[in-house]
CSV table of C-alpha atoms in Angstrom, one decimal:
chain,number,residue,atom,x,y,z
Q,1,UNK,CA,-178.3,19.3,-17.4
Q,2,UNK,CA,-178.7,20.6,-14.3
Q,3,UNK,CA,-175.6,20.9,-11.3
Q,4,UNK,CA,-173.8,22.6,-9.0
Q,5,UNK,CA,-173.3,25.8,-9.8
Q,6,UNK,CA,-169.5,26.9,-11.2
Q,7,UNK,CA,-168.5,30.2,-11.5
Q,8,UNK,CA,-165.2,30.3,-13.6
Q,9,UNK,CA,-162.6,33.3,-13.5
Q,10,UNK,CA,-160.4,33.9,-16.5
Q,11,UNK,CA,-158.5,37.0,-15.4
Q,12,UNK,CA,-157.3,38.2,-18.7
Q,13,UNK,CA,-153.8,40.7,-19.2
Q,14,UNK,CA,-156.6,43.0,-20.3
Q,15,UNK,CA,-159.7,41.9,-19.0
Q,16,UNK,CA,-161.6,40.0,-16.5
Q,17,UNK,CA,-164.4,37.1,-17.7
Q,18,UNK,CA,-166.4,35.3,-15.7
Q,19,UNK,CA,-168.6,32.3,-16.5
Q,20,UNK,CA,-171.7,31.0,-14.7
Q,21,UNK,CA,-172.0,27.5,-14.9
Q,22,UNK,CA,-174.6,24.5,-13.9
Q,23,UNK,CA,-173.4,21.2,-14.4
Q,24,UNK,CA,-172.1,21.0,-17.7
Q,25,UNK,CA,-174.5,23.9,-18.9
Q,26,UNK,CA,-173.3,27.5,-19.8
Q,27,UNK,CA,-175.9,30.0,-18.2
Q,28,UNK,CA,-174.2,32.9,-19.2
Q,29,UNK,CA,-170.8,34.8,-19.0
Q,30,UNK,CA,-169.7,38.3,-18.1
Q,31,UNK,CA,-166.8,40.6,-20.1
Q,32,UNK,CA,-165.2,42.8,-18.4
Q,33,UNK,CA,-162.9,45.6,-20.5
Q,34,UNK,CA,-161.6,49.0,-20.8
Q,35,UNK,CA,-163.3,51.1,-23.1
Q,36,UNK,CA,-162.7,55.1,-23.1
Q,37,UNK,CA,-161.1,55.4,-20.2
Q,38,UNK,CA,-163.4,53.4,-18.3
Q,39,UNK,CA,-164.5,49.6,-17.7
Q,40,UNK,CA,-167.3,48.7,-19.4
Q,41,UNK,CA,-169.3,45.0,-18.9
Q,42,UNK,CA,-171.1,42.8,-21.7
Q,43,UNK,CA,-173.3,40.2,-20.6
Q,44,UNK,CA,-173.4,36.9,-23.2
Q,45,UNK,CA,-176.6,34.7,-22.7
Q,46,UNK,CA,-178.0,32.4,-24.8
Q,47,UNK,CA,-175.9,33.4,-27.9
Q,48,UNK,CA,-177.3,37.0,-27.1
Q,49,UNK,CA,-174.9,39.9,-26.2
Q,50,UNK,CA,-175.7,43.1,-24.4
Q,51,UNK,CA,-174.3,45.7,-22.2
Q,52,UNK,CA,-175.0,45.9,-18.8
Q,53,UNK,CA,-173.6,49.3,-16.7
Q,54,UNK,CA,-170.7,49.1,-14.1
Q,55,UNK,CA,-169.9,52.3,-12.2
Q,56,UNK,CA,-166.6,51.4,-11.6
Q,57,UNK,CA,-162.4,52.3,-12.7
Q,58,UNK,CA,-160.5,49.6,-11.2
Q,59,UNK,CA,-160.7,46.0,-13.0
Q,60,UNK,CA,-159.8,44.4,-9.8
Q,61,UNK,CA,-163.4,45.6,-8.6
Q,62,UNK,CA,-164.8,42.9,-11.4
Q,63,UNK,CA,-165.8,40.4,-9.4
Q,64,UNK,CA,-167.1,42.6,-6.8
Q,65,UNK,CA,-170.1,42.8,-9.2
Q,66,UNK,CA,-170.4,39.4,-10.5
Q,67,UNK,CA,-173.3,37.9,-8.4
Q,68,UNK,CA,-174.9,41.5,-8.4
Q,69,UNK,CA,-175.1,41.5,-12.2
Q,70,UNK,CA,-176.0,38.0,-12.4
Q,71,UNK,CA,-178.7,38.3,-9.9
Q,72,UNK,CA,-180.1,41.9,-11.5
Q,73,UNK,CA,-180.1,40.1,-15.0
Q,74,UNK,CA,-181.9,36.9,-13.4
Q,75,UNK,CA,-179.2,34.5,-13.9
Q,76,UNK,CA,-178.7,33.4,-11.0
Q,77,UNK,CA,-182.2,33.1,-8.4
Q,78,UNK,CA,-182.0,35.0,-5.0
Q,79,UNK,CA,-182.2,31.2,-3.3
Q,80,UNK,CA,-179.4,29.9,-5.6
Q,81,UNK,CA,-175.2,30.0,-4.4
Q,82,UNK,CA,-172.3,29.8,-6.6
Q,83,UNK,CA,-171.0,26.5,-5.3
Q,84,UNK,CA,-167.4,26.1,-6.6
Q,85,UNK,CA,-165.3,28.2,-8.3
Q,86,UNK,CA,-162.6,27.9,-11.2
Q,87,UNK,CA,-159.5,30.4,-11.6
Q,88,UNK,CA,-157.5,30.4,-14.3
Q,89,UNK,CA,-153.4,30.3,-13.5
Q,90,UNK,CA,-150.6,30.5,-15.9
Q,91,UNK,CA,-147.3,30.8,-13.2
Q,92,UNK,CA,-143.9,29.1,-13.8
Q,93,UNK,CA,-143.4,26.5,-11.8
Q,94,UNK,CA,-143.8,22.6,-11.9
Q,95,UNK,CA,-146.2,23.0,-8.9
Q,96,UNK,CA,-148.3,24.6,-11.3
Q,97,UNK,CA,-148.2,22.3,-14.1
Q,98,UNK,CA,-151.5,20.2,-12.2
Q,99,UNK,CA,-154.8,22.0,-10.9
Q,100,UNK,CA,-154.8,22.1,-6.9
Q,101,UNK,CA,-157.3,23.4,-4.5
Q,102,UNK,CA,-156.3,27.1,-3.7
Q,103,UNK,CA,-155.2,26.8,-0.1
Q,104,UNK,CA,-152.5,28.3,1.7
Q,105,UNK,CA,-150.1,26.3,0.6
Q,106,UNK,CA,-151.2,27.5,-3.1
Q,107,UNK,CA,-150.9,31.2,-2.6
Q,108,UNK,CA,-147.8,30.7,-0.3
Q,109,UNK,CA,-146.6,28.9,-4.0
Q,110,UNK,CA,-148.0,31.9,-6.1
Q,111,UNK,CA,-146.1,34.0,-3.9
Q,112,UNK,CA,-142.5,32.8,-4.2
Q,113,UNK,CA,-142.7,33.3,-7.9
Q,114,UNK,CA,-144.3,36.8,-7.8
Q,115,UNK,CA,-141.0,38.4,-8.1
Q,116,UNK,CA,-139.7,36.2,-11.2
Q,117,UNK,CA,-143.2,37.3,-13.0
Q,118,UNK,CA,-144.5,39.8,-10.7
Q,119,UNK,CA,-146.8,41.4,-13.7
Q,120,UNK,CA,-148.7,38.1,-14.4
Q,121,UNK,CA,-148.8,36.7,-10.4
Q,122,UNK,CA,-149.6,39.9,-8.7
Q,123,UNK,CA,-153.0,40.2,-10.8
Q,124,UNK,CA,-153.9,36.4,-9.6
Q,125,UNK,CA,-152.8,36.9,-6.1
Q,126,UNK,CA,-155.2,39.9,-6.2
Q,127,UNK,CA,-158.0,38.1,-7.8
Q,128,UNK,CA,-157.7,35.2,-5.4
Q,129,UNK,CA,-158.2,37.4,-2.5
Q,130,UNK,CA,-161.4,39.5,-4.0
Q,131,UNK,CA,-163.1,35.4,-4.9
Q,132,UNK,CA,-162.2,34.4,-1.5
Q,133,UNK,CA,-163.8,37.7,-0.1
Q,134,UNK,CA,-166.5,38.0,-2.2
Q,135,UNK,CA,-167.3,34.0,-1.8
Q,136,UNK,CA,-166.4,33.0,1.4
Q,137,UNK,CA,-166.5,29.1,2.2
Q,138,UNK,CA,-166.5,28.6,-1.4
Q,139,UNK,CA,-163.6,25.9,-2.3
Q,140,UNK,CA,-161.6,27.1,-5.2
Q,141,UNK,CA,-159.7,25.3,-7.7
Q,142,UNK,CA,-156.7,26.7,-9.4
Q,143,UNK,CA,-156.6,25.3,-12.8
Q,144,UNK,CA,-153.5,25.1,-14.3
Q,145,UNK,CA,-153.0,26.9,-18.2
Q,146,UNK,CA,-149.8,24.9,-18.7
Q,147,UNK,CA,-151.0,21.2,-17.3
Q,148,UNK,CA,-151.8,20.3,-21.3
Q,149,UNK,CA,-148.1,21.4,-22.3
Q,150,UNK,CA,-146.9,18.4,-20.1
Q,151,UNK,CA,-146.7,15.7,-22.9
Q,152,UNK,CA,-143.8,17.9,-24.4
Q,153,UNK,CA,-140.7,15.3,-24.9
Q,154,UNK,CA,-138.1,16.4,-22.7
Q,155,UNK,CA,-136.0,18.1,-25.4
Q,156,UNK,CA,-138.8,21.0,-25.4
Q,157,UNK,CA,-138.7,21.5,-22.0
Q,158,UNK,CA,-135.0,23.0,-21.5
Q,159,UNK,CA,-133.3,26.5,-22.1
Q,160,UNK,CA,-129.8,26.1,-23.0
Q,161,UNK,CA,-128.6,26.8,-19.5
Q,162,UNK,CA,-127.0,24.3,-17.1
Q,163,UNK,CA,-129.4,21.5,-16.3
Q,164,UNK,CA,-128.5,21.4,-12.9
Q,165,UNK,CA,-129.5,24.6,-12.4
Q,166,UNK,CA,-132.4,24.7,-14.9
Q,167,UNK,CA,-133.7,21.4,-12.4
Q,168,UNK,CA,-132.7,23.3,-9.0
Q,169,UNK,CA,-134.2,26.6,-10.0
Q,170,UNK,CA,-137.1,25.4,-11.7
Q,171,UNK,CA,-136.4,27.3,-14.5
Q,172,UNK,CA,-138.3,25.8,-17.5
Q,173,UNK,CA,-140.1,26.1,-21.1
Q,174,UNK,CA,-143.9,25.4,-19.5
Q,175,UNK,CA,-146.1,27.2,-22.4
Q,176,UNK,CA,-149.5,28.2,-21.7
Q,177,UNK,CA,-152.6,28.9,-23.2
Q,178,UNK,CA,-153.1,25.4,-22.9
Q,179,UNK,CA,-156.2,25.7,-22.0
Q,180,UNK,CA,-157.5,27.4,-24.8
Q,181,UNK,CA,-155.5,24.8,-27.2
Q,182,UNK,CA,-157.1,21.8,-25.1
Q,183,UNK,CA,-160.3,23.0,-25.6
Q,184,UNK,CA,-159.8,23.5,-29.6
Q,185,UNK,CA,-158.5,19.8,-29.9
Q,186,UNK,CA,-161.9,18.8,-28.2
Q,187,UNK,CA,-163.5,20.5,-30.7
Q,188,UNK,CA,-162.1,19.0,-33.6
Q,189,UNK,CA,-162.5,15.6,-31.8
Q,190,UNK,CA,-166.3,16.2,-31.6
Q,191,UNK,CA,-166.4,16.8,-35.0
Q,192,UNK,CA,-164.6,14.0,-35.8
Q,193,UNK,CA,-161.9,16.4,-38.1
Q,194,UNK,CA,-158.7,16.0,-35.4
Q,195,UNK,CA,-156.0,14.8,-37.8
Q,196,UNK,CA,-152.4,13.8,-36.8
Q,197,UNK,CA,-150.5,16.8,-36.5
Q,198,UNK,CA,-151.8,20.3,-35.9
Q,199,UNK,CA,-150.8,23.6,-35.4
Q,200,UNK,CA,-153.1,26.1,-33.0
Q,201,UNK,CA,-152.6,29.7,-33.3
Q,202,UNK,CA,-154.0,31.5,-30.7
Q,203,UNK,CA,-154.0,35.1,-31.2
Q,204,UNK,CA,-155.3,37.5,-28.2
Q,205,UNK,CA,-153.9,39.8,-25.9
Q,206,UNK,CA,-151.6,37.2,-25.6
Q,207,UNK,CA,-150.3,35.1,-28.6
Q,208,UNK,CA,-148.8,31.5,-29.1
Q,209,UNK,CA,-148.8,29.2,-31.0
Q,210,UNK,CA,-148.7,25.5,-30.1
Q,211,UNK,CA,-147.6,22.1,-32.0
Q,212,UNK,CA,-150.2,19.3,-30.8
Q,213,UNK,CA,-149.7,15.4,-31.7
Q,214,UNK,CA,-152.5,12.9,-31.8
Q,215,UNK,CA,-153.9,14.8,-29.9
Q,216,UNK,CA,-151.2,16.1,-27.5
Q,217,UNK,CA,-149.1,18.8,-27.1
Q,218,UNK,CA,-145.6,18.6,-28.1
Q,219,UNK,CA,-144.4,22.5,-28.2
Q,220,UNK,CA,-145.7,25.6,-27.3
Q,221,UNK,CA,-143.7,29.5,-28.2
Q,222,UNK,CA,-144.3,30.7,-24.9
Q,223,UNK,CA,-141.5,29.3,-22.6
Q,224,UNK,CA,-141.0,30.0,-18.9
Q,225,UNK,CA,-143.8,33.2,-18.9
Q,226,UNK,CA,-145.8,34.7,-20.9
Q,227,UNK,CA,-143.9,37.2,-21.9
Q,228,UNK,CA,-141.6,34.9,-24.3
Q,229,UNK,CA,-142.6,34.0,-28.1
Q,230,UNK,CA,-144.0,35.6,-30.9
Q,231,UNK,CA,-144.6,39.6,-30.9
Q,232,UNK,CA,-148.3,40.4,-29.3
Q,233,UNK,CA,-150.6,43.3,-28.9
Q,234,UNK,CA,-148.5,44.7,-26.1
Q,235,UNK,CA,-145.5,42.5,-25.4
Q,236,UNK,CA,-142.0,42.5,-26.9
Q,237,UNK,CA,-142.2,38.1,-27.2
Q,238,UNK,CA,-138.8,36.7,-27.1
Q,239,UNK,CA,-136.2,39.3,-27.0
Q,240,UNK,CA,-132.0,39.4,-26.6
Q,241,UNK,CA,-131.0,39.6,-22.6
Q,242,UNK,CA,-128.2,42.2,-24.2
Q,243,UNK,CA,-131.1,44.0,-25.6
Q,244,UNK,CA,-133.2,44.2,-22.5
Q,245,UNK,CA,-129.9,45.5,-20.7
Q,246,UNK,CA,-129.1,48.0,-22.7
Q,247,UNK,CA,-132.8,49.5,-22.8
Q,248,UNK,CA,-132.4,49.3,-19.1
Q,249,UNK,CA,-129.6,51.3,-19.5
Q,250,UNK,CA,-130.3,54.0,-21.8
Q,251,UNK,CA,-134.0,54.2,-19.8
Q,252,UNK,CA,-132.9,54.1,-16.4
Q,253,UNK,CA,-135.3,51.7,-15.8
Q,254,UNK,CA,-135.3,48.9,-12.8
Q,255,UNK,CA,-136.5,45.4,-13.0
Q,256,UNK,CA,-139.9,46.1,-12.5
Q,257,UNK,CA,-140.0,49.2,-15.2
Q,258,UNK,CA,-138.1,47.1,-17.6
Q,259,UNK,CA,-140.4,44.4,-16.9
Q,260,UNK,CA,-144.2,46.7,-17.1
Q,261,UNK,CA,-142.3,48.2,-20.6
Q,262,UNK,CA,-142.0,44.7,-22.8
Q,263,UNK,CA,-145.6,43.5,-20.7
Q,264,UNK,CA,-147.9,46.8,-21.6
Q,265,UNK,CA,-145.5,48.9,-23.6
Q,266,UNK,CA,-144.1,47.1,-27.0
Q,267,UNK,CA,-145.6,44.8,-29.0
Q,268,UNK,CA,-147.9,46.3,-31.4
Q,269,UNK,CA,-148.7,49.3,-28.9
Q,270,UNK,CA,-144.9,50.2,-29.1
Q,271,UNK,CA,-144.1,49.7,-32.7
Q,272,UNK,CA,-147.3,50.9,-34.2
Q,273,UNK,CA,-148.4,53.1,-31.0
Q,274,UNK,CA,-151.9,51.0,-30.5
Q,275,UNK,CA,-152.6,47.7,-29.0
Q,276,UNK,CA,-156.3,47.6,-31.3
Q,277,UNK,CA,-155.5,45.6,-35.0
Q,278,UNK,CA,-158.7,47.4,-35.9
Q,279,UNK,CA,-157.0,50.5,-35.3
Q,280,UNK,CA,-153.9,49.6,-37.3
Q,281,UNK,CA,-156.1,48.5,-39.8
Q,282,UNK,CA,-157.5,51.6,-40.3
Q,283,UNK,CA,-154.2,54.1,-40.0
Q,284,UNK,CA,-152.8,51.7,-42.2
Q,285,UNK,CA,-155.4,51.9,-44.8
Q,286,UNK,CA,-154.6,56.0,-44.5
Q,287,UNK,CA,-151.5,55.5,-45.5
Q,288,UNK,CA,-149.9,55.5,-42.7
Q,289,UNK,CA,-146.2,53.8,-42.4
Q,290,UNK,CA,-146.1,52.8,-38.7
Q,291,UNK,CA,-148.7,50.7,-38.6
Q,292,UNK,CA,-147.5,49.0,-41.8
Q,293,UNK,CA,-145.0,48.5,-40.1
Q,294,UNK,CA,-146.2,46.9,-36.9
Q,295,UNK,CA,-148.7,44.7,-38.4
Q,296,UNK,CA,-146.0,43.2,-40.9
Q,297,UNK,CA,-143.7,42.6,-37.9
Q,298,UNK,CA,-146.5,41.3,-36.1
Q,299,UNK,CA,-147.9,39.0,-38.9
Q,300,UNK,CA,-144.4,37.8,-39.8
Q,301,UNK,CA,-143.8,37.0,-36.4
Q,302,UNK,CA,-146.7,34.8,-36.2
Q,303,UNK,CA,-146.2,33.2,-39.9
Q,304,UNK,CA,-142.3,32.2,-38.3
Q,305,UNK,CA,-144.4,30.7,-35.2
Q,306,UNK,CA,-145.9,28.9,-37.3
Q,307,UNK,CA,-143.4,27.4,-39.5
Q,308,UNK,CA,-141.7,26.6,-36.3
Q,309,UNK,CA,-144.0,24.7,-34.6
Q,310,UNK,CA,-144.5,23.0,-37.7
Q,311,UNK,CA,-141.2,21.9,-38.3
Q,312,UNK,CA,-142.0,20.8,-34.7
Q,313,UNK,CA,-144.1,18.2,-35.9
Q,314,UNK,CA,-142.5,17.3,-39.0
Q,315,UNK,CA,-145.1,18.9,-40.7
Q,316,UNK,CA,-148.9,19.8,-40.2
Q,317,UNK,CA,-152.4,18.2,-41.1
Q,318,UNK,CA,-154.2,21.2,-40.2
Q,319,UNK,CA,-153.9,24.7,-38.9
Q,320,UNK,CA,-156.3,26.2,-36.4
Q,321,UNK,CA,-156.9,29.9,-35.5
Q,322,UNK,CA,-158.6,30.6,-32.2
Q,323,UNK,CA,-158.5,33.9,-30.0
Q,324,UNK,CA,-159.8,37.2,-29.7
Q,325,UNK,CA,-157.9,37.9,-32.9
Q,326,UNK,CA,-157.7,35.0,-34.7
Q,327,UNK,CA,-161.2,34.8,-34.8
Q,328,UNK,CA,-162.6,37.8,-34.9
Q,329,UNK,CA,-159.6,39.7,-38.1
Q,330,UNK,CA,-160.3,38.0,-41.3
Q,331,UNK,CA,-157.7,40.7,-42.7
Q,332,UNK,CA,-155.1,38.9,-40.1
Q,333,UNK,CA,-155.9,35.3,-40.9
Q,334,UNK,CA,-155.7,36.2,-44.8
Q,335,UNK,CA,-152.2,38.0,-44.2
Q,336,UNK,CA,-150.8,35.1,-41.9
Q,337,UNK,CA,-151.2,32.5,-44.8
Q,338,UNK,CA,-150.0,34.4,-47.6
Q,339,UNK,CA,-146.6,32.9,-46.8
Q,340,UNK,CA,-147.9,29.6,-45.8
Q,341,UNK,CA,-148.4,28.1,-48.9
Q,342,UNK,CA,-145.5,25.9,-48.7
Q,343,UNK,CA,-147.1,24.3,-46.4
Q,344,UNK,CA,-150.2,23.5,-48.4
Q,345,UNK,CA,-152.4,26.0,-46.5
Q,346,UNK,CA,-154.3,28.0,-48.9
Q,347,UNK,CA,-157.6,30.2,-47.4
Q,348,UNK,CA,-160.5,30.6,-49.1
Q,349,UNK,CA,-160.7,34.1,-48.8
Q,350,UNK,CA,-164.8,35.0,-49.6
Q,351,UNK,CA,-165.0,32.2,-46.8
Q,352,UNK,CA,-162.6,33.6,-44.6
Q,353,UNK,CA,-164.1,37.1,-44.8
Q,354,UNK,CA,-167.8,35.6,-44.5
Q,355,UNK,CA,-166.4,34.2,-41.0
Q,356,UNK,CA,-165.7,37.3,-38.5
Q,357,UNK,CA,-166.4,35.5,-34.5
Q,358,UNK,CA,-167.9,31.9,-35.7
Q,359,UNK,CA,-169.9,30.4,-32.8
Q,360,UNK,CA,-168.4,27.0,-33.9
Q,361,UNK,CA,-165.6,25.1,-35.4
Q,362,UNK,CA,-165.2,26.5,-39.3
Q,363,UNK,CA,-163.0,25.5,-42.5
Q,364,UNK,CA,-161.8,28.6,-44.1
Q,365,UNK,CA,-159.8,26.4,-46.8
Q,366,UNK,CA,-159.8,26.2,-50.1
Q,367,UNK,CA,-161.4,22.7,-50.3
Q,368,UNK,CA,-159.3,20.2,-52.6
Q,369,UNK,CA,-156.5,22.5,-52.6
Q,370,UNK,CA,-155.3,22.9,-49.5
Q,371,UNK,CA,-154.9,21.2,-46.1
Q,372,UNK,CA,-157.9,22.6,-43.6
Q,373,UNK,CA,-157.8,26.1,-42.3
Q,374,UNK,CA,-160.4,26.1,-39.4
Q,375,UNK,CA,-161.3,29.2,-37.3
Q,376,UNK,CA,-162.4,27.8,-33.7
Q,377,UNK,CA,-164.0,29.7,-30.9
Q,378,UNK,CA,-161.6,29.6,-27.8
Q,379,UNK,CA,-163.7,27.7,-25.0
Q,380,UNK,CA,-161.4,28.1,-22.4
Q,381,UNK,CA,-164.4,28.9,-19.8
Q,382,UNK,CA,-165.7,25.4,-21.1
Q,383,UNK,CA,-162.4,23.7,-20.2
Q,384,UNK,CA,-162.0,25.2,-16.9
Q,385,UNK,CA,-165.1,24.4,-15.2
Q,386,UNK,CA,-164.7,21.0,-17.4
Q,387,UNK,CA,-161.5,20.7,-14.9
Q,388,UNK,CA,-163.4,21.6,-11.8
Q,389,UNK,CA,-166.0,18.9,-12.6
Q,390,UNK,CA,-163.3,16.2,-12.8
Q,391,UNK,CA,-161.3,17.5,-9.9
Q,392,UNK,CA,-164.4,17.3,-7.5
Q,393,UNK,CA,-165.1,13.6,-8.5
């Protein structure tokens, strides 16, 4: 059906994506990544893939080429304008938990909590200023990545820190990724497969897991940033204040060096010295003992996620995987339930191997014998300009 045209932004810790919508229908999406030293572009249309050259070194640029690229690869007709644009946000803040028009009084927002997150905020300040130079008089919306965690009963919300100041300071557990969990709990509602209580693990850059309810979330791992929860490609996840300090310490570091070392220096990047499972894989299948290592602290770390988002619910009906990772490393998903039997999830693992990147929602279960295993693609783009849509009613 044809529409207004959307363009939505999904700035990525690692990447920049942008999806070209009108109405409700996709007309194609752009990837932006590093790749050798340099940032390479893949253009997805029609289920198709292809590469499509950027001269270019700076992600920020990305967007710089967007209508260029589009236009070049006729997506988008020289009389045709992008009409409203969608940005992902994940910042900590209750003023963030609801999508809002990006405005003044939206950056001015963004920019009191730069220095709490500075990592995460800087790059969507940045972004904000290339859409609103590269599309002037175009509204934008900011959606918000942590609206869907706002069902969570008010026990999930806190820290164990004073409430007064928790409440004055604004200091609370908001998860994200919700988007990307929203839009897996659509999926199984289309397919008329969402059961009671399940458990998405979305594994990308970034990795959570969250505990949804009928439908809604309840939990999330990721707590005030993006930073906290299980171990990821390259950040620490939850780590020990005393920890951080004496790192700080030994390091010399400052606050904002301590900070860029647990966001693009740990995780599986500092404990097995790359941030690409595939990589591991492979050193690991050489024999290699480091990245034995960091993919058993990495896959241990999500089978605890699990558990505890589980216990969460009081159990689970199903368990989703969605994310770069999740549905793209049969060998990860296969390792992840080996100790998840206890909780009746067995994989089918000539299923699970036959299923690298699904385009759709797929049961990698042993049928009869355990509850469903389903690998979903992340449709985060799909929620967002799903958001914009309703926001613009």
């Amino acid at each position: 059906m044809d529409g207004p045209l959307t363009l939505v932004a999904n700035p990525g810790s690692a990447s920049r994506k942008y999806t070209l919508y009108s109405g409700e229908q996709e007309r194609a999406g752009l990837h932006f990544e590093w790749l050798h030293g340099k940032v390479i572009c893949t253009l997805r249309r029609r289920r198709e893939q292809r590469s499509v050259h950027v001269d270019m070194h700076d992600m920020q640029l990305a967007v710089t080429q967007v209508t260029n690229i589009l236009r070049a690869q006729d997506v988008l007709r020289v009389d045709e304008r992008i009409e409203r644009i969608g940005l992902r946000v994940a910042a900590p803040s209750a003023y963030f938990l609801q999508d809002r028009l990006v405005e003044q009084e939206f950056v001015s927002h963004l920019g009191v909590v730069e220095p709490r997150v500075p990592i995460h905020i800087a790059a969507t300040l940045k972004e904000i200023a290339m859409l609103q130079q590269q599309f002037k008089h175009v509204p934008i919306v900011g959606i918000s990545d942590s609206a869907f965690h706002i069902t969570k009963p008010d026990y999930a919300w806190n820290y164990g820190i004073s409430l007064e100041d928790a409440d004055r300071f604004d200091i609370k557990r908001f998860g994200y990724h919700g988007l990307s969990a929203a839009s897996v709990v659509r999926e199984l509602k289309t397919a008329g497969k969402l059961p009671p209580k399940v458990v998405v693990c979305h594994l990308g850059s970034g990795a959570s897991v969250t505990a949804v309810h009928g439908g809604r979330s309840i939990d999330n791992t990721m707590g005030y940033s993006p930073l906290g929860g299980m171990v990821m490609t390259t950040r620490s996840g939850s780590i020990d204040f005393a920890a951080i300090r004496a790192l700080k310490e030994a390091c010399h570091f400052d606050d904002d060096a301590v900070e860029d070392y647990l966001h693009n220096h740990s995780g599986l990047l500092g404990l097995g010295g790359s941030s690409d499972i595939r990589e591991l894989l492979r050193r690991e299948a050489d024999g290699d003992n480091r990245s034995r290592l960091a993919l058993a602290t990495y896959i241990y770390s999500a089978q605890k996620a699990v558990g505890q988002m589980a216990a969460a619910l009081g159990g689970l009906d199903a368990l989703v995987f969605t994310g770069t990772v999740g549905e793209r490393s049969a060998a990860l998903r296969e390792r992840i339930t080996e100790r998840l039997h206890y909780l009746d999830l067995i994989l089918d693992k000539h299923t699970n191997h036959d299923y690298e990147a699904p385009e759709k929602l797929t049961i990698i279960s042993r049928l009869a014998h355990s509850k469903p295993i389903f690998v979903s693609p992340t449709q985060e783009a799909a929620e967002i300009a799903r958001h914009v849509r309703e926001f613009n009613k």
